Amino acid sequence: MAKQTIELIVNGDRYELAVDPWRTLAEVLREDLRLTGTKIGCAQGDCGACTVLMDGRSISSCLTLAVEAHQRELTTIEGLAPSPDMLHPIQEAFVQHGAVQCGFCSPGMILSAKHLLDNNPSPSEAEIRAGLSGNLCRCTGYNKIVDAIGAAAAKLADAGKEA
């Protein structure tokens, strides 16, 4: 089967790529665009390490074909911070609350948290846990992760900003 030309809009930048139609978005992000913050853990959609935002919704990029992302807005962990010398409030909270242990799950957790807070700016602990239900932490740092997301929600609410 012939390669297909697709246009991806990743972190505000446009890319035109010729890809094999069976390649996943996670593979294209990591291998072609060198955005290695997107992790491939299970490659079956169970762990959440590959979570990215597509048109503002969290998706498992290991289950999404790259051709499905044609002309869609994608946000990876590399594009979340407002500038290279600043962290996004969710990232800051992860650092401040010790929610980053080995770090493998962190990009997916942070992007899932962004999706959650964009849709529910003031979630309860139970809602945070439900919002992260598709993400696994190998180090079992869930309590610190939940605390960090709660703190980020409060900081964003105080600042009057969207997540």
JSON list of C-alpha atoms in Angstrom, two decimals:
[
{"chain": "A", "resi": 1, "resn": "MET", "atom": "CA", "xyz": [0.00, 0.00, 0.00]},
{"chain": "A", "resi": 2, "resn": "ALA", "atom": "CA", "xyz": [1.30, 3.46, -0.90]},
{"chain": "A", "resi": 3, "resn": "LYS", "atom": "CA", "xyz": [2.24, 6.08, 1.63]},
{"chain": "A", "resi": 4, "resn": "GLN", "atom": "CA", "xyz": [-0.30, 8.78, 2.35]},
{"chain": "A", "resi": 5, "resn": "THR", "atom": "CA", "xyz": [0.50, 12.44, 2.68]},
{"chain": "A", "resi": 6, "resn": "ILE", "atom": "CA", "xyz": [-0.91, 13.94, 5.84]},
{"chain": "A", "resi": 7, "resn": "GLU", "atom": "CA", "xyz": [-0.71, 17.30, 7.53]},
{"chain": "A", "resi": 8, "resn": "LEU", "atom": "CA", "xyz": [-0.34, 17.34, 11.29]},
{"chain": "A", "resi": 9, "resn": "ILE", "atom": "CA", "xyz": [-0.68, 20.45, 13.42]},
{"chain": "A", "resi": 10, "resn": "VAL", "atom": "CA", "xyz": [1.44, 19.65, 16.46]},
{"chain": "A", "resi": 11, "resn": "ASN", "atom": "CA", "xyz": [1.94, 22.16, 19.25]},
{"chain": "A", "resi": 12, "resn": "GLY", "atom": "CA", "xyz": [1.00, 24.92, 16.82]},
{"chain": "A", "resi": 13, "resn": "ASP", "atom": "CA", "xyz": [3.45, 23.86, 14.09]},
{"chain": "A", "resi": 14, "resn": "ARG", "atom": "CA", "xyz": [2.35, 22.35, 10.77]},
{"chain": "A", "resi": 15, "resn": "TYR", "atom": "CA", "xyz": [4.06, 19.27, 9.37]},
{"chain": "A", "resi": 16, "resn": "GLU", "atom": "CA", "xyz": [3.47, 17.56, 6.06]},
{"chain": "A", "resi": 17, "resn": "LEU", "atom": "CA", "xyz": [4.52, 13.92, 6.10]},
{"chain": "A", "resi": 18, "resn": "ALA", "atom": "CA", "xyz": [4.26, 10.88, 3.88]},
{"chain": "A", "resi": 19, "resn": "VAL", "atom": "CA", "xyz": [3.38, 7.95, 6.12]},
{"chain": "A", "resi": 20, "resn": "ASP", "atom": "CA", "xyz": [2.49, 4.32, 5.75]},
{"chain": "A", "resi": 21, "resn": "PRO", "atom": "CA", "xyz": [-1.25, 4.07, 6.49]},
{"chain": "A", "resi": 22, "resn": "TRP", "atom": "CA", "xyz": [-0.72, 1.51, 9.26]},
{"chain": "A", "resi": 23, "resn": "ARG", "atom": "CA", "xyz": [1.67, 3.64, 11.35]},
{"chain": "A", "resi": 24, "resn": "THR", "atom": "CA", "xyz": [0.37, 4.92, 14.64]},
{"chain": "A", "resi": 25, "resn": "LEU", "atom": "CA", "xyz": [0.35, 8.52, 15.69]},
{"chain": "A", "resi": 26, "resn": "ALA", "atom": "CA", "xyz": [2.67, 7.64, 18.58]},
{"chain": "A", "resi": 27, "resn": "GLU", "atom": "CA", "xyz": [5.22, 6.22, 16.15]},
{"chain": "A", "resi": 28, "resn": "VAL", "atom": "CA", "xyz": [5.06, 9.26, 13.88]},
{"chain": "A", "resi": 29, "resn": "LEU", "atom": "CA", "xyz": [5.35, 11.70, 16.79]},
{"chain": "A", "resi": 30, "resn": "ARG", "atom": "CA", "xyz": [8.34, 9.89, 18.26]},
{"chain": "A", "resi": 31, "resn": "GLU", "atom": "CA", "xyz": [10.19, 8.68, 15.18]},
{"chain": "A", "resi": 32, "resn": "ASP", "atom": "CA", "xyz": [9.43, 11.27, 12.50]},
{"chain": "A", "resi": 33, "resn": "LEU", "atom": "CA", "xyz": [8.89, 14.44, 14.54]},
{"chain": "A", "resi": 34, "resn": "ARG", "atom": "CA", "xyz": [11.27, 13.45, 17.37]},
{"chain": "A", "resi": 35, "resn": "LEU", "atom": "CA", "xyz": [8.71, 14.39, 20.04]},
{"chain": "A", "resi": 36, "resn": "THR", "atom": "CA", "xyz": [9.83, 11.68, 22.41]},
{"chain": "A", "resi": 37, "resn": "GLY", "atom": "CA", "xyz": [7.82, 12.90, 25.39]},
{"chain": "A", "resi": 38, "resn": "THR", "atom": "CA", "xyz": [5.02, 10.73, 24.03]},
{"chain": "A", "resi": 39, "resn": "LYS", "atom": "CA", "xyz": [5.86, 7.32, 25.47]},
{"chain": "A", "resi": 40, "resn": "ILE", "atom": "CA", "xyz": [4.89, 3.94, 24.07]},
{"chain": "A", "resi": 41, "resn": "GLY", "atom": "CA", "xyz": [4.27, 1.66, 27.02]},
{"chain": "A", "resi": 42, "resn": "CYS", "atom": "CA", "xyz": [1.88, -1.17, 26.30]},
{"chain": "A", "resi": 43, "resn": "ALA", "atom": "CA", "xyz": [1.04, -0.28, 22.66]},
{"chain": "A", "resi": 44, "resn": "GLN", "atom": "CA", "xyz": [-2.50, -1.52, 23.41]},
{"chain": "A", "resi": 45, "resn": "GLY", "atom": "CA", "xyz": [-4.20, 1.53, 24.90]},
{"chain": "A", "resi": 46, "resn": "ASP", "atom": "CA", "xyz": [-4.09, 0.22, 28.45]},
{"chain": "A", "resi": 47, "resn": "CYS", "atom": "CA", "xyz": [-1.40, 2.32, 30.15]},
{"chain": "A", "resi": 48, "resn": "GLY", "atom": "CA", "xyz": [-1.97, 5.91, 29.02]},
{"chain": "A", "resi": 49, "resn": "ALA", "atom": "CA", "xyz": [1.73, 6.68, 28.55]},
{"chain": "A", "resi": 50, "resn": "CYS", "atom": "CA", "xyz": [1.05, 7.71, 24.95]},
{"chain": "A", "resi": 51, "resn": "THR", "atom": "CA", "xyz": [-1.75, 10.15, 25.80]},
{"chain": "A", "resi": 52, "resn": "VAL", "atom": "CA", "xyz": [-1.83, 13.29, 23.68]},
{"chain": "A", "resi": 53, "resn": "LEU", "atom": "CA", "xyz": [-4.58, 15.83, 23.04]},
{"chain": "A", "resi": 54, "resn": "MET", "atom": "CA", "xyz": [-6.29, 15.83, 19.66]},
{"chain": "A", "resi": 55, "resn": "ASP", "atom": "CA", "xyz": [-8.61, 18.78, 19.18]},
{"chain": "A", "resi": 56, "resn": "GLY", "atom": "CA", "xyz": [-8.56, 19.16, 22.97]},
{"chain": "A", "resi": 57, "resn": "ARG", "atom": "CA", "xyz": [-9.57, 15.56, 23.74]},
{"chain": "A", "resi": 58, "resn": "SER", "atom": "CA", "xyz": [-7.22, 13.05, 25.31]},
{"chain": "A", "resi": 59, "resn": "ILE", "atom": "CA", "xyz": [-6.48, 10.08, 23.09]},
{"chain": "A", "resi": 60, "resn": "SER", "atom": "CA", "xyz": [-4.22, 7.05, 23.13]},
{"chain": "A", "resi": 61, "resn": "SER", "atom": "CA", "xyz": [-1.81, 7.81, 20.32]},
{"chain": "A", "resi": 62, "resn": "CYS", "atom": "CA", "xyz": [-0.72, 4.17, 20.19]},
{"chain": "A", "resi": 63, "resn": "LEU", "atom": "CA", "xyz": [-4.25, 3.23, 19.06]},
{"chain": "A", "resi": 64, "resn": "THR", "atom": "CA", "xyz": [-4.71, 6.15, 16.69]},
{"chain": "A", "resi": 65, "resn": "LEU", "atom": "CA", "xyz": [-3.44, 5.85, 13.15]},
{"chain": "A", "resi": 66, "resn": "ALA", "atom": "CA", "xyz": [-1.42, 8.86, 12.04]},
{"chain": "A", "resi": 67, "resn": "VAL", "atom": "CA", "xyz": [-3.73, 9.27, 9.04]},
{"chain": "A", "resi": 68, "resn": "GLU", "atom": "CA", "xyz": [-6.64, 9.77, 11.47]},
{"chain": "A", "resi": 69, "resn": "ALA", "atom": "CA", "xyz": [-4.89, 12.87, 12.79]},
{"chain": "A", "resi": 70, "resn": "HIS", "atom": "CA", "xyz": [-4.75, 14.53, 9.36]},
{"chain": "A", "resi": 71, "resn": "GLN", "atom": "CA", "xyz": [-5.38, 18.28, 9.79]},
{"chain": "A", "resi": 72, "resn": "ARG", "atom": "CA", "xyz": [-6.17, 17.88, 13.50]},
{"chain": "A", "resi": 73, "resn": "GLU", "atom": "CA", "xyz": [-4.76, 20.01, 16.33]},
{"chain": "A", "resi": 74, "resn": "LEU", "atom": "CA", "xyz": [-2.42, 17.92, 18.46]},
{"chain": "A", "resi": 75, "resn": "THR", "atom": "CA", "xyz": [-0.80, 18.82, 21.76]},
{"chain": "A", "resi": 76, "resn": "THR", "atom": "CA", "xyz": [2.05, 16.76, 23.15]},
{"chain": "A", "resi": 77, "resn": "ILE", "atom": "CA", "xyz": [3.86, 17.29, 26.42]},
{"chain": "A", "resi": 78, "resn": "GLU", "atom": "CA", "xyz": [6.47, 19.32, 24.53]},
{"chain": "A", "resi": 79, "resn": "GLY", "atom": "CA", "xyz": [3.82, 21.88, 23.60]},
{"chain": "A", "resi": 80, "resn": "LEU", "atom": "CA", "xyz": [2.12, 22.29, 26.96]},
{"chain": "A", "resi": 81, "resn": "ALA", "atom": "CA", "xyz": [4.44, 24.81, 28.60]},
{"chain": "A", "resi": 82, "resn": "PRO", "atom": "CA", "xyz": [3.87, 28.44, 27.60]},
{"chain": "A", "resi": 83, "resn": "SER", "atom": "CA", "xyz": [7.59, 28.91, 26.79]},
{"chain": "A", "resi": 84, "resn": "PRO", "atom": "CA", "xyz": [10.86, 26.96, 26.99]},
{"chain": "A", "resi": 85, "resn": "ASP", "atom": "CA", "xyz": [11.76, 28.61, 30.30]},
{"chain": "A", "resi": 86, "resn": "MET", "atom": "CA", "xyz": [8.34, 28.20, 31.96]},
{"chain": "A", "resi": 87, "resn": "LEU", "atom": "CA", "xyz": [6.31, 25.20, 33.00]},
{"chain": "A", "resi": 88, "resn": "HIS", "atom": "CA", "xyz": [2.56, 24.86, 32.69]},
{"chain": "A", "resi": 89, "resn": "PRO", "atom": "CA", "xyz": [0.86, 25.06, 36.12]},
{"chain": "A", "resi": 90, "resn": "ILE", "atom": "CA", "xyz": [0.08, 21.33, 35.96]},
{"chain": "A", "resi": 91, "resn": "GLN", "atom": "CA", "xyz": [3.75, 20.56, 35.31]},
{"chain": "A", "resi": 92, "resn": "GLU", "atom": "CA", "xyz": [4.77, 22.87, 38.16]},
{"chain": "A", "resi": 93, "resn": "ALA", "atom": "CA", "xyz": [2.38, 21.10, 40.52]},
{"chain": "A", "resi": 94, "resn": "PHE", "atom": "CA", "xyz": [3.79, 17.70, 39.54]},
{"chain": "A", "resi": 95, "resn": "VAL", "atom": "CA", "xyz": [7.27, 18.92, 40.46]},
{"chain": "A", "resi": 96, "resn": "GLN", "atom": "CA", "xyz": [6.18, 20.63, 43.68]},
{"chain": "A", "resi": 97, "resn": "HIS", "atom": "CA", "xyz": [4.18, 17.63, 44.91]},
{"chain": "A", "resi": 98, "resn": "GLY", "atom": "CA", "xyz": [6.74, 14.95, 44.01]},
{"chain": "A", "resi": 99, "resn": "ALA", "atom": "CA", "xyz": [4.33, 13.42, 41.48]},
{"chain": "A", "resi": 100, "resn": "VAL", "atom": "CA", "xyz": [7.17, 12.58, 39.09]},
{"chain": "A", "resi": 101, "resn": "GLN", "atom": "CA", "xyz": [8.97, 9.43, 40.12]},
{"chain": "A", "resi": 102, "resn": "CYS", "atom": "CA", "xyz": [10.48, 7.48, 37.24]},
{"chain": "A", "resi": 103, "resn": "GLY", "atom": "CA", "xyz": [8.73, 9.91, 34.88]},
{"chain": "A", "resi": 104, "resn": "PHE", "atom": "CA", "xyz": [7.55, 7.40, 32.29]},
{"chain": "A", "resi": 105, "resn": "CYS", "atom": "CA", "xyz": [3.84, 7.99, 32.94]},
{"chain": "A", "resi": 106, "resn": "SER", "atom": "CA", "xyz": [4.16, 11.72, 33.61]},
{"chain": "A", "resi": 107, "resn": "PRO", "atom": "CA", "xyz": [3.55, 13.08, 30.08]},
{"chain": "A", "resi": 108, "resn": "GLY", "atom": "CA", "xyz": [0.37, 11.03, 29.70]},
{"chain": "A", "resi": 109, "resn": "MET", "atom": "CA", "xyz": [-0.79, 11.84, 33.23]},
{"chain": "A", "resi": 110, "resn": "ILE", "atom": "CA", "xyz": [-0.19, 15.55, 32.70]},
{"chain": "A", "resi": 111, "resn": "LEU", "atom": "CA", "xyz": [-2.06, 15.64, 29.40]},
{"chain": "A", "resi": 112, "resn": "SER", "atom": "CA", "xyz": [-4.94, 13.64, 30.88]},
{"chain": "A", "resi": 113, "resn": "ALA", "atom": "CA", "xyz": [-4.99, 16.15, 33.75]},
{"chain": "A", "resi": 114, "resn": "LYS", "atom": "CA", "xyz": [-5.07, 19.02, 31.23]},
{"chain": "A", "resi": 115, "resn": "HIS", "atom": "CA", "xyz": [-8.07, 17.45, 29.51]},
{"chain": "A", "resi": 116, "resn": "LEU", "atom": "CA", "xyz": [-9.78, 16.93, 32.86]},
{"chain": "A", "resi": 117, "resn": "LEU", "atom": "CA", "xyz": [-9.18, 20.49, 34.09]},
{"chain": "A", "resi": 118, "resn": "ASP", "atom": "CA", "xyz": [-10.23, 21.99, 30.76]},
{"chain": "A", "resi": 119, "resn": "ASN", "atom": "CA", "xyz": [-13.58, 20.23, 31.18]},
{"chain": "A", "resi": 120, "resn": "ASN", "atom": "CA", "xyz": [-13.89, 20.35, 34.97]},
{"chain": "A", "resi": 121, "resn": "PRO", "atom": "CA", "xyz": [-11.85, 23.20, 36.47]},
{"chain": "A", "resi": 122, "resn": "SER", "atom": "CA", "xyz": [-12.71, 22.26, 40.04]},
{"chain": "A", "resi": 123, "resn": "PRO", "atom": "CA", "xyz": [-12.75, 18.45, 40.26]},
{"chain": "A", "resi": 124, "resn": "SER", "atom": "CA", "xyz": [-13.19, 16.46, 43.45]},
{"chain": "A", "resi": 125, "resn": "GLU", "atom": "CA", "xyz": [-10.62, 13.84, 44.38]},
{"chain": "A", "resi": 126, "resn": "ALA", "atom": "CA", "xyz": [-12.94, 11.15, 43.03]},
{"chain": "A", "resi": 127, "resn": "GLU", "atom": "CA", "xyz": [-13.30, 13.04, 39.74]},
{"chain": "A", "resi": 128, "resn": "ILE", "atom": "CA", "xyz": [-9.52, 13.41, 39.45]},
{"chain": "A", "resi": 129, "resn": "ARG", "atom": "CA", "xyz": [-9.08, 9.67, 40.02]},
{"chain": "A", "resi": 130, "resn": "ALA", "atom": "CA", "xyz": [-11.78, 8.91, 37.45]},
{"chain": "A", "resi": 131, "resn": "GLY", "atom": "CA", "xyz": [-10.14, 11.33, 34.99]},
{"chain": "A", "resi": 132, "resn": "LEU", "atom": "CA", "xyz": [-6.88, 9.41, 35.32]},
{"chain": "A", "resi": 133, "resn": "SER", "atom": "CA", "xyz": [-8.47, 5.98, 35.10]},
{"chain": "A", "resi": 134, "resn": "GLY", "atom": "CA", "xyz": [-6.85, 5.27, 31.72]},
{"chain": "A", "resi": 135, "resn": "ASN", "atom": "CA", "xyz": [-3.35, 6.06, 32.98]},
{"chain": "A", "resi": 136, "resn": "LEU", "atom": "CA", "xyz": [-1.12, 3.67, 34.89]},
{"chain": "A", "resi": 137, "resn": "CYS", "atom": "CA", "xyz": [1.81, 4.62, 37.12]},
{"chain": "A", "resi": 138, "resn": "ARG", "atom": "CA", "xyz": [4.38, 1.86, 37.45]},
{"chain": "A", "resi": 139, "resn": "CYS", "atom": "CA", "xyz": [5.76, 3.48, 40.61]},
{"chain": "A", "resi": 140, "resn": "THR", "atom": "CA", "xyz": [2.30, 3.68, 42.20]},
{"chain": "A", "resi": 141, "resn": "GLY", "atom": "CA", "xyz": [2.59, 7.39, 42.86]},
{"chain": "A", "resi": 142, "resn": "TYR", "atom": "CA", "xyz": [-1.13, 7.98, 42.47]},
{"chain": "A", "resi": 143, "resn": "ASN", "atom": "CA", "xyz": [-1.69, 9.91, 45.70]},
{"chain": "A", "resi": 144, "resn": "LYS", "atom": "CA", "xyz": [0.97, 12.49, 44.83]},
{"chain": "A", "resi": 145, "resn": "ILE", "atom": "CA", "xyz": [-0.35, 12.72, 41.29]},
{"chain": "A", "resi": 146, "resn": "VAL", "atom": "CA", "xyz": [-3.90, 13.31, 42.54]},
{"chain": "A", "resi": 147, "resn": "ASP", "atom": "CA", "xyz": [-2.62, 15.90, 45.03]},
{"chain": "A", "resi": 148, "resn": "ALA", "atom": "CA", "xyz": [-0.68, 17.67, 42.26]},
{"chain": "A", "resi": 149, "resn": "ILE", "atom": "CA", "xyz": [-3.72, 17.86, 40.00]},
{"chain": "A", "resi": 150, "resn": "GLY", "atom": "CA", "xyz": [-5.85, 19.21, 42.85]},
{"chain": "A", "resi": 151, "resn": "ALA", "atom": "CA", "xyz": [-3.20, 21.86, 43.56]},
{"chain": "A", "resi": 152, "resn": "ALA", "atom": "CA", "xyz": [-2.97, 22.77, 39.88]},
{"chain": "A", "resi": 153, "resn": "ALA", "atom": "CA", "xyz": [-6.76, 23.14, 39.71]},
{"chain": "A", "resi": 154, "resn": "ALA", "atom": "CA", "xyz": [-6.70, 25.48, 42.70]},
{"chain": "A", "resi": 155, "resn": "LYS", "atom": "CA", "xyz": [-3.81, 27.53, 41.27]},
{"chain": "A", "resi": 156, "resn": "LEU", "atom": "CA", "xyz": [-5.51, 27.83, 37.89]},
{"chain": "A", "resi": 157, "resn": "ALA", "atom": "CA", "xyz": [-8.78, 28.84, 39.56]},
{"chain": "A", "resi": 158, "resn": "ASP", "atom": "CA", "xyz": [-6.95, 31.49, 41.61]},
{"chain": "A", "resi": 159, "resn": "ALA", "atom": "CA", "xyz": [-5.25, 32.81, 38.49]},
{"chain": "A", "resi": 160, "resn": "GLY", "atom": "CA", "xyz": [-8.53, 32.78, 36.55]},
{"chain": "A", "resi": 161, "resn": "LYS", "atom": "CA", "xyz": [-6.88, 30.88, 33.72]},
{"chain": "A", "resi": 162, "resn": "GLU", "atom": "CA", "xyz": [-7.88, 27.86, 31.71]},
{"chain": "A", "resi": 163, "resn": "ALA", "atom": "CA", "xyz": [-5.75, 24.75, 32.21]}
]
